[in-house]
Amino acid sequence: MDVLWDRGEPVAVRDVVRALADRDLAYTTVMTVLNRLTKKGFVRREAGEGRAWYYAPVASREQYVARLMLDALSLTGDRETALAHFAQSMTPPEAEALSQALDER
Amino acid sequence: MNAALHLAATLVLCVAAAGPLARARWVWRAPRIGILLWQMLGLSWALSAVGLLLALGLAPYDAPIPVALGRWAHDAVRGDVTPASVLVVLGLLSASDLLIGLLWTWCSVLRVRRRHRDVLALVARRDDAAPGAFVLDHPHPVAYCVPGTRSAVVLSSGALTALTRDQVDAVLGHEHAHGRERHDLVLLPFSALCEVLPKVRLVRAVAGAVALLVEMRADESASLRHGAQPLAAALRRFGSTPAPEGALGAADVAVAARLARLAGLPPLPALARWSVLVGGLLLVCTPVSFLVR
């Protein structure tokens, strides 16, 4: 995922493998992970040159962090018992700013 | 009619006790006992409400509820229905409404958590400053727990910079207590009740009181290991954001109550604890004795 975020453009599987060369991962492993991320809706898959698929992140890292923060502060309107937080500590203007950061795409 | 009278009395007692108990401060001195009492009260309420409807509807059979229910079902299949059957159907419907509400809330909670965990796995990192926790890079201080069979404790980098090492440990202790003791399961039936009866103010008050007790229990557990001082300091840091437009939210009241507790409320004497437990058990036994026989 970090590789996809750093590139900022759709990446082919072999590029991800190359970027993670120090981890010594098999091509098929990386492909499986990317397909799984696609199925979960984190990554978008598009046809590129030739037969290879190109992958791109659906949202930025910051947007995901913002989403978690909204969840954590029970501001998303989801079930409050889903998470247990230490203390409520966000003022409405701050929460508003966080929501906006999430909406700006 | 004997059963109906007993169940009605239990129901009235549960409803009458809920208001004062939601406002009571003595339960803060023994959060675990308080939580147990609420669970027993809630169970008695649900059982006697359903039981009362059944008992009234099945009165013509003049038999214990389970026996009479069997005969009623038998008669109903043959098309032999009395007007009192409306009450039996109502009782069965409210029982299934409560159960479905519980299941529905549980499923949506699980869905929210699964998505949250997935995202967490992508963007959180580990940090030596917060052992055993996930760290989120965000300047706003938050600390929370994603409960589950393997609970995950999460801290924002903002919380790490705002707190000292002792305070971080205390906060982690608090969140781990939530996860270890599965406080989400404690809260679940009460939030489900809020879903089933959304307009009833008493239900909201009860859910709020239980949520506060759960926080206090986690505070208690954390302060036993890490001391009350660091936890109180961390709580002040988190809760000190000024409430805007003069609105003192429930959260601020809750933080003030927790701080007051940490500042030194004496624990409830053993005798009082035991009498509360026995009282609660007697309460639960009443509806159970009529429904299971």
XYZ file of C-alpha atoms in Angstrom:
398
model
C 0.000 0.000 0.000
C 2.859 2.373 0.840
C 4.311 1.770 -2.610
C 1.015 2.712 -4.243
C 0.684 5.835 -2.107
C 4.259 6.943 -2.835
C 3.969 6.570 -6.608
C 0.859 8.670 -7.031
C 0.024 6.929 -10.318
C -1.308 3.490 -11.261
C 1.363 0.840 -10.802
C 1.770 -2.599 -12.365
C 2.402 -5.655 -10.202
C 5.993 -6.018 -11.428
C 6.743 -2.416 -10.346
C 5.485 -3.171 -6.852
C 7.628 -6.318 -6.734
C 10.626 -4.256 -7.850
C 9.938 -1.575 -5.232
C 9.763 -4.245 -2.552
C 12.844 -6.074 -3.850
C 14.429 -6.049 -0.377
C 11.486 -8.058 0.952
C 12.076 -10.775 -1.657
C 8.393 -11.356 -2.443
C 7.090 -13.579 -5.193
C 5.213 -11.965 -8.066
C 2.126 -14.048 -7.343
C 2.165 -13.078 -3.645
C 2.111 -9.392 -4.487
C -0.608 -9.975 -7.054
C -2.737 -11.864 -4.521
C -2.367 -9.083 -1.969
C -3.254 -6.423 -4.530
C -6.296 -8.390 -5.650
C -7.402 -8.794 -2.074
C -7.013 -5.053 -1.485
C -9.064 -4.477 -4.638
C -11.817 -6.745 -3.373
C -11.889 -4.855 -0.079
C -12.231 -1.584 -1.948
C -8.904 -0.018 -1.002
C -7.355 -0.296 -4.449
C -8.712 0.387 -7.937
C -7.669 -1.861 -10.801
C -7.452 -0.608 -14.353
C -6.252 -2.034 -17.634
C -2.892 -0.625 -18.729
C -0.607 -1.200 -21.701
C -0.381 -4.783 -22.765
C -2.003 -7.467 -20.660
C -0.959 -6.223 -17.224
C -3.370 -4.687 -14.726
C -2.472 -1.392 -13.127
C -3.370 -0.665 -9.513
C -4.026 2.671 -7.812
C -5.147 3.565 -4.295
C -8.793 4.624 -3.998
C -8.061 7.201 -1.279
C -4.974 8.791 0.224
C -3.411 7.664 3.453
C -4.550 10.894 5.137
C -8.135 10.220 4.132
C -8.011 6.792 5.701
C -6.524 8.206 8.898
C -9.243 10.868 8.957
C -11.894 8.177 8.526
C -10.463 6.190 11.451
C -10.393 9.316 13.586
C -14.048 10.032 12.833
C -14.901 6.422 13.685
C -12.880 6.643 16.872
C -14.663 9.775 18.004
C -18.066 8.274 17.159
C -18.708 11.069 14.712
C -19.586 8.887 11.742
C -22.991 7.969 13.099
C -22.045 4.314 13.338
C -22.745 2.224 16.395
C -21.164 3.764 19.427
C -20.339 0.424 20.983
C -18.212 -0.548 18.003
C -15.230 1.125 19.679
C -14.429 2.200 23.187
C -12.596 5.497 23.468
C -10.667 6.898 26.384
C -12.389 10.266 26.424
C -14.315 12.442 24.044
C -11.994 15.271 23.170
C -12.956 16.973 19.941
C -14.822 20.224 19.568
C -17.469 20.507 16.833
C -15.335 22.917 14.705
C -12.455 20.430 14.788
C -14.772 17.598 13.896
C -16.148 19.696 11.046
C -12.625 20.288 9.720
C -11.908 16.570 9.909
C -15.091 15.721 8.019
C -14.192 18.231 5.344
C -10.705 16.824 4.969
C -12.366 13.503 4.278
C -14.789 14.921 1.719
C -12.180 16.795 -0.303
C -10.981 14.397 -2.925
C -53.250 -14.624 38.225
C -50.575 -15.152 40.857
C -47.856 -15.095 38.182
C -49.233 -11.956 36.562
C -49.230 -10.117 39.884
C -45.657 -11.082 40.695
C -44.419 -10.195 37.211
C -46.246 -6.858 37.275
C -44.670 -6.048 40.634
C -41.192 -6.951 39.334
C -41.748 -4.834 36.232
C -42.835 -1.821 38.285
C -39.885 -2.302 40.624
C -37.390 -2.449 37.718
C -38.766 0.675 36.057
C -39.000 2.543 39.362
C -35.443 1.602 40.337
C -33.897 2.517 36.955
C -34.238 6.289 37.326
C -32.687 6.649 40.789
C -29.987 4.069 39.973
C -29.043 5.993 36.811
C -28.476 9.068 38.987
C -26.903 7.254 41.921
C -23.321 8.061 42.848
C -22.745 5.162 45.244
C -22.406 2.709 42.325
C -19.310 4.670 41.252
C -17.624 3.265 44.325
C -17.996 -0.263 42.984
C -18.281 -0.064 39.186
C -18.259 -3.814 38.670
C -21.108 -4.346 41.120
C -22.950 -1.491 39.454
C -22.565 -3.083 36.026
C -23.788 -6.441 37.354
C -26.768 -4.771 38.997
C -27.717 -3.062 35.743
C -27.442 -6.341 33.870
C -29.688 -8.074 36.386
C -32.133 -5.187 36.351
C -32.253 -5.162 32.543
C -32.755 -8.914 32.359
C -35.524 -8.828 34.972
C -37.211 -5.983 33.145
C -37.209 -7.772 29.782
C -38.270 -11.126 31.224
C -41.067 -9.728 33.364
C -42.388 -7.472 30.583
C -42.636 -10.432 28.204
C -43.763 -12.739 31.016
C -46.533 -10.372 32.113
C -48.060 -10.296 28.634
C -47.884 -14.078 28.420
C -49.284 -14.566 31.919
C -52.264 -12.297 31.209
C -52.935 -13.862 27.832
C -52.649 -17.389 29.181
C -54.711 -16.753 32.346
C -57.713 -18.766 31.035
C -55.590 -21.947 31.052
C -54.865 -21.604 34.777
C -51.491 -23.389 34.445
C -47.785 -22.454 34.708
C -46.695 -20.299 31.759
C -44.625 -22.913 29.844
C -47.408 -25.533 30.125
C -50.122 -23.061 29.212
C -48.076 -21.797 26.260
C -47.877 -25.346 24.904
C -51.646 -25.793 25.216
C -52.260 -22.382 23.674
C -50.081 -23.239 20.660
C -51.944 -26.532 20.317
C -55.320 -24.770 20.397
C -54.158 -22.019 18.071
C -53.107 -24.550 15.439
C -56.617 -26.012 15.555
C -58.036 -22.523 15.093
C -59.456 -22.335 18.604
C -58.438 -18.768 19.544
C -59.652 -16.705 22.514
C -59.537 -12.868 22.614
C -56.770 -13.067 25.240
C -54.539 -14.591 22.548
C -53.758 -11.059 21.385
C -51.686 -10.624 24.557
C -49.826 -13.895 23.994
C -48.967 -12.886 20.437
C -47.900 -9.447 21.694
C -45.650 -11.091 24.295
C -44.018 -13.370 21.748
C -43.601 -10.461 19.334
C -41.915 -8.241 21.924
C -39.589 -11.090 22.910
C -38.546 -11.588 19.293
C -38.287 -7.806 18.812
C -35.790 -7.611 21.675
C -33.792 -10.579 20.375
C -33.754 -9.333 16.791
C -32.743 -5.858 17.987
C -29.852 -7.412 19.875
C -28.707 -9.485 16.893
C -29.082 -6.585 14.486
C -27.027 -4.236 16.669
C -24.398 -6.940 17.133
C -24.096 -7.547 13.372
C -23.749 -3.872 12.517
C -21.179 -3.409 15.288
C -19.172 -6.297 13.854
C -19.375 -4.792 10.367
C -18.133 -1.379 11.551
C -15.294 -3.032 13.444
C -14.192 -5.229 10.564
C -13.929 -2.255 8.239
C -12.129 -0.285 10.932
C -9.625 -3.101 11.465
C -8.952 -3.392 7.729
C -8.148 0.292 7.444
C -6.116 0.143 10.643
C -3.960 -2.636 9.205
C -3.159 -0.377 6.248
C -2.317 2.920 7.891
C -1.308 2.288 11.513
C 2.237 1.638 12.643
C 3.881 0.157 15.711
C 5.808 2.406 18.060
C 8.122 1.627 20.961
C 6.592 4.502 22.910
C 3.276 2.618 22.993
C 4.037 -1.094 23.314
C 1.272 -3.389 22.112
C -0.715 -0.588 20.504
C -1.313 0.647 16.972
C -0.244 4.226 16.360
C -2.124 6.525 13.990
C -0.350 9.588 12.624
C -2.763 12.337 13.522
C -2.147 15.443 15.658
C -5.427 15.148 17.576
C -5.108 13.104 20.775
C -7.251 9.967 20.767
C -6.973 6.604 22.435
C -9.415 3.797 21.835
C -9.960 0.103 21.709
C -11.380 -1.987 18.875
C -12.917 -4.807 20.904
C -13.031 -8.344 19.628
C -11.605 -11.780 20.276
C -8.272 -10.081 19.683
C -8.813 -6.513 20.783
C -6.682 -3.800 19.230
C -5.665 -0.714 21.178
C -5.019 2.406 19.121
C -3.286 5.662 20.038
C -2.805 8.732 17.851
C 0.622 10.326 17.544
C -1.054 13.435 18.998
C -1.791 11.458 22.155
C 1.822 10.253 22.309
C 3.174 13.802 22.215
C 0.590 15.126 24.683
C 1.184 12.449 27.325
C 4.149 11.413 29.427
C 5.322 7.809 29.437
C 3.426 7.062 32.676
C 0.266 8.563 31.280
C 0.570 6.562 28.056
C 0.892 3.375 30.115
C -2.172 4.294 32.177
C -4.246 5.057 29.077
C -3.140 1.793 27.449
C -4.076 -0.006 30.674
C -7.527 1.566 30.497
C -8.056 0.497 26.881
C -6.683 -2.999 27.465
C -9.164 -3.381 30.331
C -11.995 -2.562 27.895
C -10.749 -5.220 25.535
C -9.909 -7.856 28.127
C -13.204 -7.604 29.991
C -15.186 -7.279 26.752
C -16.986 -4.140 27.846
C -18.473 -3.915 24.383
C -20.579 -6.986 25.227
C -21.732 -5.284 28.437
C -22.875 -2.238 26.484
C -24.409 -4.172 23.597
C -27.819 -5.054 25.114
C -28.260 -1.515 26.392
C -27.529 0.075 23.026
C -29.770 -2.513 21.395
C -32.512 -1.420 23.787
C -31.935 2.174 22.649
C -32.495 0.971 19.075
C -35.688 -0.900 19.963
C -37.103 1.919 22.117
C -35.442 5.030 20.678
C -37.873 7.579 22.098
C -37.809 6.515 25.736
C -35.705 8.944 27.751
C -35.210 6.519 30.629
C -33.599 3.988 28.276
C -31.103 6.624 27.106
C -30.323 7.584 30.693
C -29.745 3.936 31.597
C -27.459 3.334 28.592
C -25.490 6.457 29.565
C -25.169 5.326 33.181
C -23.908 1.886 32.143
C -21.426 3.428 29.695
C -20.077 5.634 32.497
C -19.735 2.643 34.838
C -17.840 0.743 32.156
C -15.393 3.644 31.818
C -15.021 3.756 35.586
C -14.337 0.035 35.707
C -11.600 0.469 33.073
C -10.229 3.406 35.111
C -10.241 1.227 38.209
C -8.344 -1.540 36.461
C -5.789 0.876 34.974
C -5.222 2.757 38.224
C -4.586 -0.488 40.108
C -1.646 -1.191 37.823
C -0.381 2.267 36.984
C -1.676 4.487 39.780
C -4.542 6.962 39.796
C -2.353 10.051 39.289
C -1.124 9.444 35.707
C -4.578 8.323 34.608
C -6.250 11.414 36.055
C -3.621 13.637 34.429
C -4.183 11.950 31.054
C -7.934 12.282 31.444
C -7.555 15.991 32.142
C -5.451 16.374 29.009
C -8.036 14.620 26.879
C -11.080 16.196 28.427
C -9.788 19.738 28.729
C -10.945 21.006 25.333
C -13.344 23.869 26.066
C -16.955 23.025 25.270
C -18.161 25.439 22.569
C -21.335 27.521 22.677
C -21.806 26.846 26.366
C -22.753 23.263 25.610
C -21.481 21.017 28.326
C -21.725 17.663 26.598
C -22.376 14.364 28.320
C -18.711 13.564 27.742
C -17.585 16.469 29.939
C -19.912 15.458 32.733
C -18.595 11.912 32.432
C -14.970 13.063 32.566
C -15.691 15.203 35.627
C -17.334 12.215 37.327
C -14.408 9.947 36.499
C -11.925 12.519 37.800
C -13.908 12.829 41.017
C -13.813 9.053 41.365
C -10.067 8.845 40.757
C -9.486 11.659 43.247
C -10.526 9.216 45.947
C -13.995 7.808 46.350
C -13.782 5.069 48.995
C -14.731 1.628 47.693
C -18.099 0.270 48.744
C -17.997 -1.892 51.923
C -18.190 -5.653 51.357
C -21.534 -5.920 53.131
C -23.093 -3.360 50.817
C -21.639 -5.137 47.764
C -23.101 -8.459 48.813
C -26.518 -7.068 49.635
C -26.685 -5.376 46.228
C -25.766 -8.651 44.522
C -28.259 -10.714 46.503
C -30.983 -8.135 45.897
C -30.310 -8.202 42.159
C -30.332 -11.989 42.070
C -33.666 -12.141 43.903
C -35.044 -9.691 41.356
C -33.955 -11.872 38.412
C -35.255 -15.020 40.094
C -38.833 -13.732 40.180
C -39.522 -13.688 36.421
C -37.304 -16.713 35.820
C -39.255 -18.798 38.337
C -42.470 -18.183 36.421
C -41.050 -18.641 32.948
C -39.116 -21.845 33.633
C -41.154 -24.532 35.297
